[in-house]
Coordinates of C-alpha atoms in Angstrom, one line a residue:
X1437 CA -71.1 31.5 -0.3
X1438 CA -71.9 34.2 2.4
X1439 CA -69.4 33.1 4.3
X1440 CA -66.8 32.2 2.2
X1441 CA -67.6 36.5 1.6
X1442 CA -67.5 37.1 4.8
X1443 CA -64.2 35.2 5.6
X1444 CA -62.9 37.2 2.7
X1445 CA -63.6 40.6 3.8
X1446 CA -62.6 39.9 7.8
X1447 CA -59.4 38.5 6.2
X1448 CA -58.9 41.9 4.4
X1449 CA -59.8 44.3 7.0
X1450 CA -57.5 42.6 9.0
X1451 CA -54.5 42.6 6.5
X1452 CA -55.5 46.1 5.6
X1453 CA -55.3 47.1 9.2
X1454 CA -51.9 45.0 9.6
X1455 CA -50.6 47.5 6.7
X1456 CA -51.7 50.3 8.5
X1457 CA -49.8 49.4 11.7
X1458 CA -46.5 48.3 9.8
X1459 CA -46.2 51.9 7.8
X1460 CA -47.1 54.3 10.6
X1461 CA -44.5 52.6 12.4
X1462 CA -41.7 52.8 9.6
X1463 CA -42.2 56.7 9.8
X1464 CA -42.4 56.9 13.5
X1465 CA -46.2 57.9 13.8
X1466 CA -47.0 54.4 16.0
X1467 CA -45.4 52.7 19.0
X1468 CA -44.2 48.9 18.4
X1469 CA -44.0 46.6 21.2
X1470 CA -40.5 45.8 21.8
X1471 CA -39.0 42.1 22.4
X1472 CA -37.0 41.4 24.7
X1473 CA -33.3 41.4 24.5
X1474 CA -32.9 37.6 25.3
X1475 CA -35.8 36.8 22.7
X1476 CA -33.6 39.7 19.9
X1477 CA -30.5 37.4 20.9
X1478 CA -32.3 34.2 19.9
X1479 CA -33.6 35.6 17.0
X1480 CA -30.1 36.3 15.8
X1481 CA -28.4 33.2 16.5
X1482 CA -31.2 32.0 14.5
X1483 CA -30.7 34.1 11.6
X1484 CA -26.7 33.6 11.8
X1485 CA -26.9 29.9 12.0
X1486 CA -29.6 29.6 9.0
X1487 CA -26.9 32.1 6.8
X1488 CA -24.0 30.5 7.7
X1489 CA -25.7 26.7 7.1
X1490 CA -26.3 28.1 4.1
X1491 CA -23.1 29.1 2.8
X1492 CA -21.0 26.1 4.2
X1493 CA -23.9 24.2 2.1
X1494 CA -23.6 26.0 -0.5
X1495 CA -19.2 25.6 -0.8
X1496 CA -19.1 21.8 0.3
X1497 CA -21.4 21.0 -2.7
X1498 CA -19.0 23.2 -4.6
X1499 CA -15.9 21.1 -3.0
X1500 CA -17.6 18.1 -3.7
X1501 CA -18.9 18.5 -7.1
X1502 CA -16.9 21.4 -8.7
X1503 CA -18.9 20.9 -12.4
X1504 CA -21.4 23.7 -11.6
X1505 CA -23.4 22.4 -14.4
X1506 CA -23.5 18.7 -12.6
X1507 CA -24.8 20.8 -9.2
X1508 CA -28.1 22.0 -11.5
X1509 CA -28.5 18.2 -12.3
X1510 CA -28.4 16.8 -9.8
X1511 CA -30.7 19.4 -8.1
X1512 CA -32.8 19.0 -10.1
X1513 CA -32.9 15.3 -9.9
X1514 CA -33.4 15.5 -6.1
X1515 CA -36.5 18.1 -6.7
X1516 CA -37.9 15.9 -9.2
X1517 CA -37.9 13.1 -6.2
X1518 CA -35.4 10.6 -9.1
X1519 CA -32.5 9.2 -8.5
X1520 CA -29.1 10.8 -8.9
X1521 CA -27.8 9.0 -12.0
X1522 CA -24.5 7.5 -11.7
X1523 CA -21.4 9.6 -12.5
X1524 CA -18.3 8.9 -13.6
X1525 CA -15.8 10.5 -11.9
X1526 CA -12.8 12.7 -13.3
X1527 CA -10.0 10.0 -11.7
X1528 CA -12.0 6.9 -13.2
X1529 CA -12.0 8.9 -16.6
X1530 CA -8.4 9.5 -16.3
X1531 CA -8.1 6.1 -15.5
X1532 CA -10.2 4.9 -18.4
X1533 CA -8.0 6.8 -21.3
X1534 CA -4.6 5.6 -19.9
X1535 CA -5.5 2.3 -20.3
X1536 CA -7.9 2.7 -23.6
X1537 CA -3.8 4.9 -24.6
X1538 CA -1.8 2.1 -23.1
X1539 CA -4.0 -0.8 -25.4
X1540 CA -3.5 1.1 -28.4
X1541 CA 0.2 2.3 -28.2
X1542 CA 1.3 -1.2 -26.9
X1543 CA 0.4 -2.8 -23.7
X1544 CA 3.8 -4.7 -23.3
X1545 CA 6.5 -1.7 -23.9
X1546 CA 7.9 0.4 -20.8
X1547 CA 5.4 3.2 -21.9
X1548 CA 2.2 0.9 -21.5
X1549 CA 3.2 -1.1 -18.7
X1550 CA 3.0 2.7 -16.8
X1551 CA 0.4 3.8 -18.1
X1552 CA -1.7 0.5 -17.1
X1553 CA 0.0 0.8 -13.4
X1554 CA -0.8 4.3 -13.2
X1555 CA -4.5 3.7 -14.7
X1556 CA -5.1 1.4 -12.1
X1557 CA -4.1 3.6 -9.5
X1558 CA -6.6 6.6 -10.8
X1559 CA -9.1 3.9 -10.7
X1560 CA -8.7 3.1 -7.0
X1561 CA -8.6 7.3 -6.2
X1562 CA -11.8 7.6 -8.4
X1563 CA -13.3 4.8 -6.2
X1564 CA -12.4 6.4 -3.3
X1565 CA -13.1 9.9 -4.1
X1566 CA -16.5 8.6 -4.7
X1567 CA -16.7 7.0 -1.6
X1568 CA -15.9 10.0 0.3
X1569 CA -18.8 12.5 -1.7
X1570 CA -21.7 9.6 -1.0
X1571 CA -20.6 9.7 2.6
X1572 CA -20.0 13.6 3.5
X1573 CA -23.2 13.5 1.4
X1574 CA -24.9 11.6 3.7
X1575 CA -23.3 12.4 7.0
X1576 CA -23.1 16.0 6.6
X1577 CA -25.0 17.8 3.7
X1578 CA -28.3 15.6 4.2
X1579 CA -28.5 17.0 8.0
X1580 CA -28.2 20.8 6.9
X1581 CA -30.2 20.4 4.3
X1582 CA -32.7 18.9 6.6
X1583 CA -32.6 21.8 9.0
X1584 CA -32.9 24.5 6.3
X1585 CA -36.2 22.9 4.7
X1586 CA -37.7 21.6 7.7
X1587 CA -37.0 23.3 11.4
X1588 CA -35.9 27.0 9.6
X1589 CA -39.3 26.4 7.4
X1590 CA -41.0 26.1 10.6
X1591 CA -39.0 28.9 12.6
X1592 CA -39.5 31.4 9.6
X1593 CA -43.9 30.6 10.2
X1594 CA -43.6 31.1 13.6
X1595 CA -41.9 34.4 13.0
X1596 CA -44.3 35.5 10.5
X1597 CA -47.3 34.7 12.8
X1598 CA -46.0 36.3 16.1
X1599 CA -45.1 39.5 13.4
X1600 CA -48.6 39.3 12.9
X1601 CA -50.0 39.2 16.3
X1602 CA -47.8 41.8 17.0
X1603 CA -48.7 44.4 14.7
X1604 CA -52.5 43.1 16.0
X1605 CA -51.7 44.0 19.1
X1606 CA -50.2 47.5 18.5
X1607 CA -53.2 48.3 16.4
X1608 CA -55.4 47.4 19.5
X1609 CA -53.3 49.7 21.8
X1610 CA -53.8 52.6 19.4
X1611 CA -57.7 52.0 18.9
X1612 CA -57.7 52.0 22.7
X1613 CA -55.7 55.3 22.5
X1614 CA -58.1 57.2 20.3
X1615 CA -61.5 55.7 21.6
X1616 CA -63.7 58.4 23.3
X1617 CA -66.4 56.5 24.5
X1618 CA -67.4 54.4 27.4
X1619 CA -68.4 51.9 25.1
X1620 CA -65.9 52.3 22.3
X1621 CA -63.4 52.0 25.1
X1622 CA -64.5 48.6 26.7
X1623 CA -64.6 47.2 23.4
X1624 CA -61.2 48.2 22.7
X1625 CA -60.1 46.8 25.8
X1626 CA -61.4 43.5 25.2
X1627 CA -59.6 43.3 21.8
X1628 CA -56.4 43.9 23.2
X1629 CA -56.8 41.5 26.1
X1630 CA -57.1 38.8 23.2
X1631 CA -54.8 40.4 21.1
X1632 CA -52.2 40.3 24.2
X1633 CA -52.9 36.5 25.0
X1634 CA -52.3 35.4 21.4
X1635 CA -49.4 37.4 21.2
X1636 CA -47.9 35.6 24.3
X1637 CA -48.9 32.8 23.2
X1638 CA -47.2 32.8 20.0
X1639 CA -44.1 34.5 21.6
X1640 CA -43.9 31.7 23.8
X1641 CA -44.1 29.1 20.8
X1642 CA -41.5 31.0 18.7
X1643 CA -39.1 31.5 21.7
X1644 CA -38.9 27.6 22.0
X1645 CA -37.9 27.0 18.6
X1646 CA -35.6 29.4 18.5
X1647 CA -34.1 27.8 21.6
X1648 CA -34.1 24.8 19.4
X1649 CA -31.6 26.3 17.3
X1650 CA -28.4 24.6 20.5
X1651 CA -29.6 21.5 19.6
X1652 CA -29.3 22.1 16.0
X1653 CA -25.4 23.4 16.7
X1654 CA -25.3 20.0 18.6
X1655 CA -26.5 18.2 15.5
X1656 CA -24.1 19.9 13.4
X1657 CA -21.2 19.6 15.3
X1658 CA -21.7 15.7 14.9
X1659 CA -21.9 16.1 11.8
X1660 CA -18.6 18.0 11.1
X1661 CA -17.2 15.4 12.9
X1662 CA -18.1 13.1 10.7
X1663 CA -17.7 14.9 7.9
X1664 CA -13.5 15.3 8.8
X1665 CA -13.9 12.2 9.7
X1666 CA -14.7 10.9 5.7
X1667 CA -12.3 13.7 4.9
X1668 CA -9.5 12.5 6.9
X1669 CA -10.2 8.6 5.4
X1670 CA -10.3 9.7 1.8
X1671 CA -6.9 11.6 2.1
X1672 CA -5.2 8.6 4.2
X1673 CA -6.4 6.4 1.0
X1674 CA -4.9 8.3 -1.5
X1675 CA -1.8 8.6 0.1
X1676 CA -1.7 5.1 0.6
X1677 CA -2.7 4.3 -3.1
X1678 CA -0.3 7.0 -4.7
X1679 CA 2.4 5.7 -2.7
X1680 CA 1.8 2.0 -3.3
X1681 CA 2.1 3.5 -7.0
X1682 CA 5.5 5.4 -6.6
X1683 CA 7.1 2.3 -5.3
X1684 CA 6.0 0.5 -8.4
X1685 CA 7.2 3.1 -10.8
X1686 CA 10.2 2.6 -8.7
X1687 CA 11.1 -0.5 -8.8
X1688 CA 10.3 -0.5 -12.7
X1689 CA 12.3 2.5 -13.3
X1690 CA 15.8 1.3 -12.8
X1691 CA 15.6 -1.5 -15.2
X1692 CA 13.8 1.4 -18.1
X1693 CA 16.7 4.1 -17.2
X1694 CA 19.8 2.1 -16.0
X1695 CA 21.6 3.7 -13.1
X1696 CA 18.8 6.0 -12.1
X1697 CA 18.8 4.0 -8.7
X1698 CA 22.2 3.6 -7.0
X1699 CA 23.5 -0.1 -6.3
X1700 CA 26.9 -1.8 -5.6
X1701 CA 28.9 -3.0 -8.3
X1702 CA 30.4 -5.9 -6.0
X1703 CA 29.8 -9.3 -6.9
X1704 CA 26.6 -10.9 -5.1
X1705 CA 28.3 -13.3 -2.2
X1706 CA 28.4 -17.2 -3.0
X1707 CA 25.4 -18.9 -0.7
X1708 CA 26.5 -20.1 2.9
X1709 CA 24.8 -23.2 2.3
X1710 CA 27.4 -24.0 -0.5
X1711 CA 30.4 -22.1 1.3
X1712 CA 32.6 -23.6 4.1
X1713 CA 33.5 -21.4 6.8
X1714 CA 36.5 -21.3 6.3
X1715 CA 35.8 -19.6 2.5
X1716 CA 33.3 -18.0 3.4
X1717 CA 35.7 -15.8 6.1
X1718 CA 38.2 -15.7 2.7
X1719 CA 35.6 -14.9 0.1
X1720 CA 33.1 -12.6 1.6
X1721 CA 33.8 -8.7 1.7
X1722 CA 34.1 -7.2 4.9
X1723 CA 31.5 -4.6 4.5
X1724 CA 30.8 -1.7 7.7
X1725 CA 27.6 -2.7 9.3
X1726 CA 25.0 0.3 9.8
X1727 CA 22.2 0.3 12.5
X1728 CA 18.9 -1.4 11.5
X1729 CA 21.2 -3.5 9.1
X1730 CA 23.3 -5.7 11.5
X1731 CA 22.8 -8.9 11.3
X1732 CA 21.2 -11.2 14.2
X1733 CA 23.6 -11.0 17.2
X1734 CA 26.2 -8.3 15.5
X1735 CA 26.5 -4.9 17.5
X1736 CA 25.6 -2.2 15.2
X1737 CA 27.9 0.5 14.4
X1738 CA 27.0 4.0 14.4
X1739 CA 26.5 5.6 11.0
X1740 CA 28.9 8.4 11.7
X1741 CA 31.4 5.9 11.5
X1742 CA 30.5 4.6 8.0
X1743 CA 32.5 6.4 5.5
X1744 CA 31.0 6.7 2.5
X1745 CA 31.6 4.7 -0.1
X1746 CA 34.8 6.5 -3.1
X1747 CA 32.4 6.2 -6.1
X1748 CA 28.2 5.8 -6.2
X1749 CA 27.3 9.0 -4.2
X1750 CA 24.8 11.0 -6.0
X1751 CA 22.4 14.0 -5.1
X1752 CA 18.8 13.6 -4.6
X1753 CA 15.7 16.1 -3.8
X1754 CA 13.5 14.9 -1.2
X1755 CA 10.3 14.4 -2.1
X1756 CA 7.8 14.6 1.1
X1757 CA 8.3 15.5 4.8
X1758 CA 9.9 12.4 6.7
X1759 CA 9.9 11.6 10.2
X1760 CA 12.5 9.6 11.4
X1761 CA 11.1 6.3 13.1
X1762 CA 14.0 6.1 15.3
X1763 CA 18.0 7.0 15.7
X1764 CA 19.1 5.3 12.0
X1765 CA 17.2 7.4 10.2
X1766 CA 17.2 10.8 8.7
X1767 CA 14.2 13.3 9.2
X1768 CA 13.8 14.7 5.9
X1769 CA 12.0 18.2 4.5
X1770 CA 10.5 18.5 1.6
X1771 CA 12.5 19.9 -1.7
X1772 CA 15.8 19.9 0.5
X1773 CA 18.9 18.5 -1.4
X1774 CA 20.6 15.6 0.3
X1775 CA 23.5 13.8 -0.5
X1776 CA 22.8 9.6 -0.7
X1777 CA 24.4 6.2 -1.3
X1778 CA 23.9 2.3 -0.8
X1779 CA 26.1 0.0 0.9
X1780 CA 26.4 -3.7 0.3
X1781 CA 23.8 -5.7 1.4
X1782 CA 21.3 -2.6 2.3
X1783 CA 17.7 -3.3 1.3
X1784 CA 16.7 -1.8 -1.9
X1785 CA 13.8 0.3 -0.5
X1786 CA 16.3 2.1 1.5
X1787 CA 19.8 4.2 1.1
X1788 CA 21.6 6.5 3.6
X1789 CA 21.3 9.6 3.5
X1790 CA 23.8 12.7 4.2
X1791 CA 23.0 16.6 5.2
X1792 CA 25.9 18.2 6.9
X1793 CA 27.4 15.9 9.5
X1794 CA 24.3 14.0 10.0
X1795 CA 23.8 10.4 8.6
X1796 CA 20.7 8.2 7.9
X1797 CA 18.8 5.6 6.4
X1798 CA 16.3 7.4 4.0
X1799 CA 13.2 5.6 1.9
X1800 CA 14.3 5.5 -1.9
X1801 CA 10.3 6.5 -2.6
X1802 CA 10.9 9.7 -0.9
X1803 CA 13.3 10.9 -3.4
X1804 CA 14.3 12.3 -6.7
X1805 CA 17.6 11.2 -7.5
X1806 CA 19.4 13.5 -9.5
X1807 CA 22.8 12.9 -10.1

């Protein structure tokens, strides 16, 4: 019990004198020792990189879990130490009442049969979108979290302790300062000798975990790498998937609204198989050949030669950006106006495509017919 007293009044005398030091230097009636200006550098780095570790925290949680509500759950969860129950997301909901709409207004009419593709397409974005928060989760908020309640826990000590043995050491200098006698004087001295090794000492502790703080940028950088990474997958999958899906709605939607795609009205050829040569020369129309559509051992003609054919030409807004793949195509930008038409024998997923003088083939699931 005595010591335990003891220990309690040496702990108080020394916070006390602590206090003392801290306010007479606030109003400039103590000298502070100084750091130096590589050790104020490290110090803030340190403090930028905690702030700013904080904040692009703080706004990826936000990017990946926008229900603000949801964040204070599954905080919560993760303080508790429980798992993170499952949650549906807002794709696979969507996905859910299209199909629960399309079962109820009638699976097998034009409106049901899109809502069941289109339901099924939210489901694979949900799945995906889910993917991509467990791994940016993983790869990139787990590691900052990391640093912020372990290695800035442990920089933020160190701090605290060589603040400490700093204001113990100041206080030493000024007892020194004001001692009169022989005696007072050498026992003075010998504080501050301690009170200067345990302030290098710390100083030197704190200055290597400040250091610390490049490998943490290393760290990170990994991490963002990763992190674009998932980001870059996620995107690339629901392009894919929405795409996929536009080519099913269009392939369904010239039989709903008749004429929306543009075809030829020419008779389909008679087989070869069934068709002598010689018919075959009579019966088959002689049709202008385009590049990409030549058939094997034909020369292909260039596009600017291909008129146009007197009727089936129609307007259409593009869609997306296209990049031509090679010379029989037409780069397209988005919401431009083009004019567009099919020849005989073109592939479906395809029609050429006019702007000005140039001509060439365009993807039908780039565009919004119009007219």
């Amino acid at each position: 019990m005595d010591f335990n007293m003891k220990k309690l009044a040496s702990d108080a005398g020394i916070f006390f004198t602590r206090a003392v030091q801290f306010t007479e230097e606030k109003f400039g009636q103590a000298e502070k020792t100084e750091l130096d200006a590589h050790f104020e550098t490290l110090l803030a780095r340190a403090d930028s990189t905690k702030n700013w570790t904080e904040r692009i925290l703080r706004q990826t949680e936000v990017l990946l879990q926008p229900n603000p509500s949801a964040r204070v759950e599954e905080f919560l969860y993760e303080k508790l130490d429980r798992k993170v129950p499952s949650r549906v997301t807002n794709g696979e909901l969507l996905a859910q009442y299209m199909a629960e709409a399309a079962s109820e207004l009638g699976a097998t009419t034009p409106y049901g049969k899109t809502l069941l593709k289109v339901s099924e397409a939210e489901k694979r974005l949900g799945a995906a979108e889910r993917d991509f928060i467990h791994t940016a989760s993983v790869s990139f908020l787990t590691p900052l979290r990391n640093f912020l309640e372990g290695d800035w826990k442990t920089i933020s000590k160190e701090r605290r302790l060589l603040q400490n043995r700093r204001l113990d050491l100041d206080a030493c200098k000024a007892r020194l300062k004001k001692a009169k006698a022989a005696e007072a004087k050498a026992t003075a001295e010998q504080e501050l000798r301690v009170a200067q090794t345990e302030f290098d000492r710390q100083a030197e502790v704190t200055r290597l975990l400040l250091e610390g703080i490049s490998s943490t940028h290393v760290n990170h950088l990994r991490c963002l790498h990763e992190f674009v990474k998932s980001q870059t997958t996620y995107y690339a999958q629901c392009y894919r998937h929405m795409l996929d899906l536009q080519k099913q709605l269009g392939s369904s939607q010239g039989a709903i609204f008749p004429g929306t795609f543009v075809g030829t009205t020419e008779p389909a050829s008679p087989p070869l198989s069934t068709t002598s040569p010689t018919t075959a020369a009579a019966t088959m129309p002689v049709v202008p050949t385009v590049a990409g559509l030549a058939a094997p051992g034909e020369a292909a003609l260039c596009l600017e030669e291909v008129a146009p054919p007197a009727s089936g030409t129609r307007k259409a807004r593009v869609l997306y950006d296209y990049e031509a793949a090679d010379s029989s195509e037409l780069a397209l930008l988005a919401d431009e106006l083009i004019t567009v038409y099919s020849l005989p024998g073109m592939d479906p997923d395809w029609l050429i495509g006019e702007r000005g003088n140039k001509k060439g083939k365009v993807p039908v699931t780039y565009l919004e017919l119009l007219s």
